[in-house]
Coordinates of C-alpha atoms (C1' of nucleotides) in Angstrom, one line a residue:
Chain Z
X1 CA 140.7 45.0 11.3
X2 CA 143.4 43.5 13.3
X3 CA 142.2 41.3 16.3
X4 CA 143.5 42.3 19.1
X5 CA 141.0 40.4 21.6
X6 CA 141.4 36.9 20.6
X7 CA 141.4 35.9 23.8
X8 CA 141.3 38.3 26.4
X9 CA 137.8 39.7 26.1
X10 CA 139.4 43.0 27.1
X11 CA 142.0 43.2 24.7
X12 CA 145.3 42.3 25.0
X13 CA 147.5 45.7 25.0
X14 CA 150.0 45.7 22.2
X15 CA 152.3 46.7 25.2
X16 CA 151.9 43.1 26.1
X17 CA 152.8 41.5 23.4
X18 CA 155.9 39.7 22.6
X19 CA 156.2 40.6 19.3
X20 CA 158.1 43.0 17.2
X21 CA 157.7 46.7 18.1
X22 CA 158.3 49.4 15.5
X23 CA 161.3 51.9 15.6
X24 CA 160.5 55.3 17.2
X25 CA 157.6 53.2 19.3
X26 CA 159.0 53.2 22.1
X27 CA 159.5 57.1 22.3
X28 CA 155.7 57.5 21.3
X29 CA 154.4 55.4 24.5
X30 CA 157.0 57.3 26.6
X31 CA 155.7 60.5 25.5
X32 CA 151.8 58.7 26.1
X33 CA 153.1 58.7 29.9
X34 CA 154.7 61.7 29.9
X35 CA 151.5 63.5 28.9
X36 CA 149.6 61.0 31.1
X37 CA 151.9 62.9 33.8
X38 CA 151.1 66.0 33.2
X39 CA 147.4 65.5 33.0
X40 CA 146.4 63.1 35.9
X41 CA 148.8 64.9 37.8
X42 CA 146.6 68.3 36.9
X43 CA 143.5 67.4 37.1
X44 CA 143.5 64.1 38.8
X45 CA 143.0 60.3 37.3
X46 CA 138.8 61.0 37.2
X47 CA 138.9 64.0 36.2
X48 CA 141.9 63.5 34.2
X49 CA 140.7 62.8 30.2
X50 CA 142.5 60.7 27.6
X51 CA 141.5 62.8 24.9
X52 CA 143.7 65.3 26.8
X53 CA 146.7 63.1 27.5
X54 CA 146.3 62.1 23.4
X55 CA 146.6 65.3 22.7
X56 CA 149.8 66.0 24.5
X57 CA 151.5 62.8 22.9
X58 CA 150.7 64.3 19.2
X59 CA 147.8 61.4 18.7
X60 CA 144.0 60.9 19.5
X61 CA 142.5 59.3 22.5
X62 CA 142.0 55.8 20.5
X63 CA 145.8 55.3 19.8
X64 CA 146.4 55.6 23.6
X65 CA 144.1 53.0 24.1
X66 CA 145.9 51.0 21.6
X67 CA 148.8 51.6 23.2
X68 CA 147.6 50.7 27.3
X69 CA 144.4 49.0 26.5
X70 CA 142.5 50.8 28.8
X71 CA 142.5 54.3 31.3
X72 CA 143.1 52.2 34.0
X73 CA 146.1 50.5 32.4
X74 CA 147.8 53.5 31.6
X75 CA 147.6 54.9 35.0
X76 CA 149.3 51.9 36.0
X77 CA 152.0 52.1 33.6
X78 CA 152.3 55.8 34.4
X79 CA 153.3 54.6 38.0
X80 CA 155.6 52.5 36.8
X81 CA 157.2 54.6 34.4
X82 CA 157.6 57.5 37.4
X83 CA 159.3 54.9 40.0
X84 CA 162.0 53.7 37.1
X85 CA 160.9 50.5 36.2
X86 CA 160.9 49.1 32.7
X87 CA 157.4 50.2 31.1
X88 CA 157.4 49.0 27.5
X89 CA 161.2 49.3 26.6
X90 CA 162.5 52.4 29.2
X91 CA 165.3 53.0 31.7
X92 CA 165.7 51.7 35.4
X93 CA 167.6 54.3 37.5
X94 CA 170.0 52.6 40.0
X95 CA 168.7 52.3 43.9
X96 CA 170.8 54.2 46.8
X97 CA 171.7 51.8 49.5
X98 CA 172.7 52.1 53.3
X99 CA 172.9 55.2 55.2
X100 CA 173.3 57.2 52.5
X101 CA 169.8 56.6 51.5
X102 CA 168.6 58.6 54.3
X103 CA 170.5 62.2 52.0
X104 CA 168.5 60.6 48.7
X105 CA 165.0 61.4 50.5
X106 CA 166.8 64.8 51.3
X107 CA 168.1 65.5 48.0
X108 CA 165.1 63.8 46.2
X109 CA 162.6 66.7 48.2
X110 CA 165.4 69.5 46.8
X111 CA 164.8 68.4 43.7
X112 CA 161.0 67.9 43.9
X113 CA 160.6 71.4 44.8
X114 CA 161.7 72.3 41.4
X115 CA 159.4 69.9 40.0
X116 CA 156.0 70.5 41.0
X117 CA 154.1 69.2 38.5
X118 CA 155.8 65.7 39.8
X119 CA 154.7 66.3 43.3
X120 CA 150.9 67.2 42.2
X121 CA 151.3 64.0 40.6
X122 CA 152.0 62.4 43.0
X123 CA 150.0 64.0 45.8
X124 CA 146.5 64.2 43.8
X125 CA 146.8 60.3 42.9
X126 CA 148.0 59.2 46.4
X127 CA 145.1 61.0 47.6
X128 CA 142.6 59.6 45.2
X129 CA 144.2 56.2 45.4
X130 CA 141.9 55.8 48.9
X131 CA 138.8 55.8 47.3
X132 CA 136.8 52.6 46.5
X133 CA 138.3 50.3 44.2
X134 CA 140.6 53.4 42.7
X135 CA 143.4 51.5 40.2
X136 CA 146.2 53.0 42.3
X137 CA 145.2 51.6 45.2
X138 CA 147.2 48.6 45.5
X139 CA 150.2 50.7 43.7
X140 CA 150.4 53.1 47.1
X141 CA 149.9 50.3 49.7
X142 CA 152.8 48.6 48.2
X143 CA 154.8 51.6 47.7
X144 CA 154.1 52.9 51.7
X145 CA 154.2 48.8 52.7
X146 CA 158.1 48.5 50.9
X147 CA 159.4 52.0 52.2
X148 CA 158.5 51.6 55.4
X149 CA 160.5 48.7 55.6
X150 CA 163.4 50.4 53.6
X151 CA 163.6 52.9 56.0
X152 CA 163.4 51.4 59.4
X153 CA 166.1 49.2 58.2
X154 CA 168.7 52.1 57.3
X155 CA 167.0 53.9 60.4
X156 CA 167.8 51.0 62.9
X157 CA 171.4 50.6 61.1
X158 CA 172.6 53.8 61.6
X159 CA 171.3 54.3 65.2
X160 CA 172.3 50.8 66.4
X161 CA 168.5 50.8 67.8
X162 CA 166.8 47.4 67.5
X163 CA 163.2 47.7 69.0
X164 CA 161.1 46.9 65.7
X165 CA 158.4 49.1 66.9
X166 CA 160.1 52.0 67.2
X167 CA 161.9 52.1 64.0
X168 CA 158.7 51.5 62.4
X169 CA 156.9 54.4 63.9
X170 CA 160.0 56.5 63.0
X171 CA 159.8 55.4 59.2
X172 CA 155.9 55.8 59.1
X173 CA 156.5 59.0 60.6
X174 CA 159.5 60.4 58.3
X175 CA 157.0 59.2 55.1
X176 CA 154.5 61.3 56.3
X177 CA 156.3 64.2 56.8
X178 CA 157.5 64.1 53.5
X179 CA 154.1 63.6 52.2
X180 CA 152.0 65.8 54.5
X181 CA 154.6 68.5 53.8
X182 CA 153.7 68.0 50.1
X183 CA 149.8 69.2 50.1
X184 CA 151.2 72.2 52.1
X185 CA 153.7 72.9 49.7
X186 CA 151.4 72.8 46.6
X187 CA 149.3 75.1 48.4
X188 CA 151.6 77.3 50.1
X189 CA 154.8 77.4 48.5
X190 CA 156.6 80.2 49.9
X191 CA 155.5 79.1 53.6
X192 CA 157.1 75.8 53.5
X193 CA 160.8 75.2 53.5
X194 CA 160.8 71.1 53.1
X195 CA 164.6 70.0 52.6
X196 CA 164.8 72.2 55.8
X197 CA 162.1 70.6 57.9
X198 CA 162.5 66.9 56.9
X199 CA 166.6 67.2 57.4
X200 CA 165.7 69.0 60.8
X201 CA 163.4 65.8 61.4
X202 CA 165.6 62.9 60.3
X203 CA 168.6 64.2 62.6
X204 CA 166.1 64.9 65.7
X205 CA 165.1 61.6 64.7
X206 CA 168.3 59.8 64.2
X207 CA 168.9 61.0 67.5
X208 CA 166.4 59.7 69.7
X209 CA 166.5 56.7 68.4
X210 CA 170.3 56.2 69.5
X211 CA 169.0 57.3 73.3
X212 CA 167.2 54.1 74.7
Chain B
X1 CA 108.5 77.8 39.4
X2 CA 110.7 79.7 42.0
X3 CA 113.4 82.1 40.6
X4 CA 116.4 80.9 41.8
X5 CA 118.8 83.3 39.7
X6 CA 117.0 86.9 40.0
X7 CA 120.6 88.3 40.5
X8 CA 123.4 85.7 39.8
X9 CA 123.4 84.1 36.3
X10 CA 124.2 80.8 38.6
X11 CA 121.2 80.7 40.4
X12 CA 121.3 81.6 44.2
X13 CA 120.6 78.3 46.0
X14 CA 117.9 78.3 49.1
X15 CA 120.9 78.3 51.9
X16 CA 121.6 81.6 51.0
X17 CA 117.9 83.0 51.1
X18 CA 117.4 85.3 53.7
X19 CA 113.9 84.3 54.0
X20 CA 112.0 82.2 56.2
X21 CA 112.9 78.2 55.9
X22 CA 110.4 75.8 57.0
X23 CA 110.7 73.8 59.7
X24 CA 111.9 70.9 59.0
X25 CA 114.2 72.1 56.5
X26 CA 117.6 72.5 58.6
X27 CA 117.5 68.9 59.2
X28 CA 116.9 68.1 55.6
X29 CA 119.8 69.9 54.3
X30 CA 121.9 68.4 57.2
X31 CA 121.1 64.7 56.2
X32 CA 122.3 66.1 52.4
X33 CA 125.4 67.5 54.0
X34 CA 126.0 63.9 55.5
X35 CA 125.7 62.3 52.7
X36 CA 128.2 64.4 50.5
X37 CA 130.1 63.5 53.2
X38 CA 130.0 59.7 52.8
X39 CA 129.9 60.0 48.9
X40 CA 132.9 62.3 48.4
X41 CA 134.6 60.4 50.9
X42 CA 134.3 57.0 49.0
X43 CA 134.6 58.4 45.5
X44 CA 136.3 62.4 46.0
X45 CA 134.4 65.4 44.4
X46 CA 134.9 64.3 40.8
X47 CA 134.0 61.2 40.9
X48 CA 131.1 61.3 43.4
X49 CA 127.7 62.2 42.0
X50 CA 125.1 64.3 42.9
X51 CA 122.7 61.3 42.6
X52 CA 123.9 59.0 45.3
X53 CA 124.1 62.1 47.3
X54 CA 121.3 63.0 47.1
X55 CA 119.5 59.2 47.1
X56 CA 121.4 58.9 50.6
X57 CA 119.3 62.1 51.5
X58 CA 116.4 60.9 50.2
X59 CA 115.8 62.8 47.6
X60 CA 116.3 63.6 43.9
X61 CA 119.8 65.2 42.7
X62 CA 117.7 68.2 41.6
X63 CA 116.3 68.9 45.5
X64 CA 119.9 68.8 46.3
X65 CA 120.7 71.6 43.6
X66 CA 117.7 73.8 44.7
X67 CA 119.2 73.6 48.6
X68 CA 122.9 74.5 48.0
X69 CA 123.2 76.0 44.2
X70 CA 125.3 73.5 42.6
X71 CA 128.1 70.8 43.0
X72 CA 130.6 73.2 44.2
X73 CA 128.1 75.2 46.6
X74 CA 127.2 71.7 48.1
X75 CA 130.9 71.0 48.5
X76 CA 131.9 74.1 50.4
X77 CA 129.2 74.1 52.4
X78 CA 129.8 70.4 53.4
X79 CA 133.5 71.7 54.3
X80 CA 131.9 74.6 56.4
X81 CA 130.1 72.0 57.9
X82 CA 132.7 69.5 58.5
X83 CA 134.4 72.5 60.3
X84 CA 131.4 73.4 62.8
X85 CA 130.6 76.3 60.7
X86 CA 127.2 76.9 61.2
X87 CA 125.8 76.7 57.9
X88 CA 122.2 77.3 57.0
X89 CA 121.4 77.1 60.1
X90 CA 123.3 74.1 62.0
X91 CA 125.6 73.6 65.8
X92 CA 128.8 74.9 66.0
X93 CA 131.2 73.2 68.9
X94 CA 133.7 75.3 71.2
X95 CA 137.2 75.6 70.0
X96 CA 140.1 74.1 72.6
X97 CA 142.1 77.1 73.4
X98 CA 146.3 77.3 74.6
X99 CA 148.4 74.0 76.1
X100 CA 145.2 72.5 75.7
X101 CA 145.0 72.0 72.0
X102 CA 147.9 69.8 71.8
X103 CA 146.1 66.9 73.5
X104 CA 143.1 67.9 71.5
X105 CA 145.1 67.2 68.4
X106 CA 145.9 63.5 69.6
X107 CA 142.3 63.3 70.9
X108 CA 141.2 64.1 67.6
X109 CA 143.2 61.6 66.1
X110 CA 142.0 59.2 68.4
X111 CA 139.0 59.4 67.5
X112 CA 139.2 59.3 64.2
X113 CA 140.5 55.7 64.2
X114 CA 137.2 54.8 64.6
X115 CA 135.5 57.3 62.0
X116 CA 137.2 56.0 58.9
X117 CA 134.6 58.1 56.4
X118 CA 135.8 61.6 58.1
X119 CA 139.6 60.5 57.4
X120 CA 138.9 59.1 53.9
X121 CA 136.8 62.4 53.0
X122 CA 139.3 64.8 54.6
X123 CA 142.3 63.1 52.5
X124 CA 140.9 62.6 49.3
X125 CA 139.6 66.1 49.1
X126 CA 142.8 67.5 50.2
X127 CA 144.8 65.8 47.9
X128 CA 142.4 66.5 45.5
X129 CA 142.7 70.4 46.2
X130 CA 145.7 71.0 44.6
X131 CA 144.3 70.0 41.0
X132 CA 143.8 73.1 38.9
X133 CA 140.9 75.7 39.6
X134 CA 139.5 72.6 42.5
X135 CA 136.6 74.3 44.7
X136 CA 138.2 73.2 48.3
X137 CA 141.6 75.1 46.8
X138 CA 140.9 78.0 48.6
X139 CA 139.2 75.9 51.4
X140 CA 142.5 74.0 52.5
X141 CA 144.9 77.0 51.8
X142 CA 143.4 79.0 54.3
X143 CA 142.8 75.5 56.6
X144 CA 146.6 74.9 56.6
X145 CA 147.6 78.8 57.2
X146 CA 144.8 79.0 59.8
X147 CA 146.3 75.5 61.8
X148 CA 150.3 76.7 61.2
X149 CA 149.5 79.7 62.9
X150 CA 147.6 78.3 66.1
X151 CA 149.7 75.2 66.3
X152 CA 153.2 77.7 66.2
X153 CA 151.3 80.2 68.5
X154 CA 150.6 77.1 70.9
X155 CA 153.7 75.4 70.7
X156 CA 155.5 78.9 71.4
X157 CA 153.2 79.3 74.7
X158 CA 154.5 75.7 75.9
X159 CA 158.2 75.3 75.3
X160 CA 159.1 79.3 76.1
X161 CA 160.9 79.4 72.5
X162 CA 160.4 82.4 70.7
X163 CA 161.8 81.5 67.6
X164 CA 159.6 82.1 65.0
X165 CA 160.7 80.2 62.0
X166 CA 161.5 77.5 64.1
X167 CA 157.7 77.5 65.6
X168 CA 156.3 77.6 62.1
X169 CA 158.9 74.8 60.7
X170 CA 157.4 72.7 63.7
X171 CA 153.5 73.4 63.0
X172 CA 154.3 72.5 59.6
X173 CA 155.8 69.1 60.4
X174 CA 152.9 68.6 63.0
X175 CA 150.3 69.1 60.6
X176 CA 152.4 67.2 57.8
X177 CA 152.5 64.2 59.7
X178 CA 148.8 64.0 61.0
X179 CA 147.7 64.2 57.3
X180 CA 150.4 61.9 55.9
X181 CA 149.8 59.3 58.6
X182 CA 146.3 59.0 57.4
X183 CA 146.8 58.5 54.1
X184 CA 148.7 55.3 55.3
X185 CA 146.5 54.5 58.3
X186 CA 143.9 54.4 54.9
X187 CA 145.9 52.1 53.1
X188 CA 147.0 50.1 55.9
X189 CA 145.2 50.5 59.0
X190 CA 146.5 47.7 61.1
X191 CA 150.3 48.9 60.4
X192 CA 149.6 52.6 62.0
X193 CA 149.3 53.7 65.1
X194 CA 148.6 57.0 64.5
X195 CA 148.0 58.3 68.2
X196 CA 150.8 56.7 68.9
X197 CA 153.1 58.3 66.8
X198 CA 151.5 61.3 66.5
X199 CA 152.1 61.8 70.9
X200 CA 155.1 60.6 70.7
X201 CA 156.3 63.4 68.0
X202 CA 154.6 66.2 69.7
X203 CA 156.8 65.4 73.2
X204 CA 159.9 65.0 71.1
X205 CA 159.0 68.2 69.2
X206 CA 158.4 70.2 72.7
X207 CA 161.4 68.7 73.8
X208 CA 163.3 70.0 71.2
X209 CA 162.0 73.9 71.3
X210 CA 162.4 74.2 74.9
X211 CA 166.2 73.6 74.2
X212 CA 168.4 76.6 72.2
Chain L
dT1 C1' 166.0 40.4 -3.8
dC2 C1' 161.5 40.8 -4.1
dC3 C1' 156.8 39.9 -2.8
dA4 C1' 152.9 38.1 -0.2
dA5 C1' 151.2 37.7 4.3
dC6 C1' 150.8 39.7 8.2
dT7 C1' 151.4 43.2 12.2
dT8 C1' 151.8 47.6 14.1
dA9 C1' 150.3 52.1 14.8
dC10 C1' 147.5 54.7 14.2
dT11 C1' 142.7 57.4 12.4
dT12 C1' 137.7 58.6 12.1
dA13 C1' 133.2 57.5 13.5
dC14 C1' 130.2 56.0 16.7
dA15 C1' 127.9 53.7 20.7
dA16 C1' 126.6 53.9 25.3
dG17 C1' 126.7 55.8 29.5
dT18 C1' 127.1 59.4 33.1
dC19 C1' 126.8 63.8 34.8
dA20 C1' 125.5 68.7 36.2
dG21 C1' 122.4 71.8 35.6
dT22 C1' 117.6 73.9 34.0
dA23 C1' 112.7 74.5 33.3
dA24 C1' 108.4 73.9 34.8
dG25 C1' 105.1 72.0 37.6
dT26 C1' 102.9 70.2 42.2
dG27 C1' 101.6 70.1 46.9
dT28 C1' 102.0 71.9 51.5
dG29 C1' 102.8 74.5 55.5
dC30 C1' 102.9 79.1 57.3
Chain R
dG1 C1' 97.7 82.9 49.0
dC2 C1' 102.2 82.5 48.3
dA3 C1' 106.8 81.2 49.0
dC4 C1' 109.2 77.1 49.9
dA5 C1' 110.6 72.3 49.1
dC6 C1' 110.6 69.6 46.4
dT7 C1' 109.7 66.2 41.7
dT8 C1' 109.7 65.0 36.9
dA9 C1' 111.5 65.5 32.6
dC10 C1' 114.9 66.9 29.8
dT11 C1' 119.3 68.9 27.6
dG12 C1' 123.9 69.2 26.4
dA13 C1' 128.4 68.3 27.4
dC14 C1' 131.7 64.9 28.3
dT15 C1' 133.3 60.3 29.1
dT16 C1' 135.6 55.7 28.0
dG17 C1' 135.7 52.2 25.0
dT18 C1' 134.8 49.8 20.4
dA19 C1' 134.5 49.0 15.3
dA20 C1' 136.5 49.4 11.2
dG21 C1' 139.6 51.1 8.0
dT22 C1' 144.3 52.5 6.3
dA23 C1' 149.2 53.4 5.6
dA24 C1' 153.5 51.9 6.8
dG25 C1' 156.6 48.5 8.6
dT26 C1' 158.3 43.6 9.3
dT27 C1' 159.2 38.9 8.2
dG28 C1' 159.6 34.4 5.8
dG29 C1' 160.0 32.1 1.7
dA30 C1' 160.6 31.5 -3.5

DNA sequence: TCCAACTTACTTACAAGTCAGTAAGTGTGC
DNA sequence: GCACACTTACTGACTTGTAAGTAAGTTGGA
């Protein structure tokens, strides 16, 4: 058998290592998170098995392990994958800048509600991700730390506004709309119209925050 | 041995007995109702056991079983609970009626600044909710339909407007942000104000309906 | 160019633990 | 005296992770 844990007692993912990957590897691991998707975003990461996510990627549970090292690790890696970054040899999409960031989040929630398996995703694991030591927790406090900031700075550029505070509250409060709406959403589909209600909010917004 | 499943192939737990309970038993199932609180507040349903529940009760995981049925009977009734429901016999509080409720809302919030278990329990298990075939499913959909309609209802009584889509697209947004602020209150407590933010919106929302 | 040495990408099998739920028995209060 | 409130003991279903093996691919050197 091939050592894998010479030494890192955990074992050292072959995701890690520097040397040479095989051809259609990379498409294999991107199916892994796919599946990994799909799963954890149905049932949740605890409840969520690998034996199930193998099965969706055409492998058993082992070769995910092989491939991530551990649950845990692919999780992470799933996280990754979903925000863009490079997760063992995949694509970056490009960021929106300025004001015109402030349509993405609108257009993003458009598109979201023709994706809802990437919106349970996303809700079930931010949710879980406040429990005790859950492996997504630092993932969402850096997530809702950096957009926070990203917001109140296109928020206080387009109104002109400049009390820190304020802008802050306004960002915190345009993130949870868009999340709150969310868990409604799932539940409720029909009853919740969210490009509607978060452009509604982000022009009210907009607007107070140009009054002093 | 007691026949706990004379009707239902799942066994008809104790709570539902229409006989006689002992005396001290209302208290007993209340400590195990405040302990499923604390445990699927720090771990969420799936991963949370019936064990530490039912330790933190002092008592075996089977006693739990024989009080509420199973894992999912212990749930909903812990829900109930949560609620004021009475449930097997336990308080129920008074319910803030018309302008009223608004400030009960940031009350509420308020105080739960300084119960972080309640807000951990009530987010996980939310987000947990929308997972496939989830016990509290059915729980939170009728929660959120329940709140919409009392918070539009109130929100029409204050600001005059008798729009009705625009009443419900407001209650959503109200509700969406008290849930999403938690979730980064949670992960970032010292970076939220949630009262704050939350009576701020609810002026700037009134503000807005009592306008065409 | 071919081959030996090695790695990668898996598989099957298993170890070890956790968990919900069941069966049956015990003591105690009404 | 009997139902209630448990306990102890156990089962079976799942879990993640590990061990060990194998086929296929890659690389460096003769």
């Amino acid at each position: 058998m091939v050592d894998t844990a010479r030494d890192d007692p955990r074992g050292r993912p072959a995701a890690e290592r520097v040397q040479r990957p095989q051809a259609r590897t990379t498409e294999r691991r991107e199916a892994v998170l796919k599946a990994a998707m799909n799963v954890f975003g149905a049932r949740g990461y605890n409840k969520g098995a690998l034996v199930e996510v193998a099965e969706q990627a055409g492998m058993t549970h082992a070769g995910v392990l092989h491939h991530f090292g551990s649950k845990e690790g692919l999780l992470v890696a799933m996280l990754k994958y979903r925000d863009g970054e490079e997760v063992a040899g995949v694509p970056a999409r490009a960021q929106t800048e300025g004001p015109a960031f402030l349509q993405h989040l609108v257009d993003t929630v458009e598109e979201n509600t023709h994706r809802r398996g990437v919106v349970q995703a996303y809700t079930v694991l931010s949710g879980e991700s406040v429990t005790d030591g859950h492996p997504a927790h630092d993932y969402f406090q850096g997530r809702f730390h950096g957009l926070r900031a990203k917001i109140a700075g296109v928020l206080g550029e387009v109104s002109g506004n400049t009390d820190e505070r304020e802008l802050a509250d306004a960002a915190s409060a345009l993130i949870a709309i868009m999340d709150g709406l969310q868990v409604q959403w799932l539940l409720e589909p029909d009853a919740i119209d969210m490009p509607r209600i978060l452009s509604r909010t982000i022009d009210e917004l907009v607007d107070r925050l140009r009054r002093p």
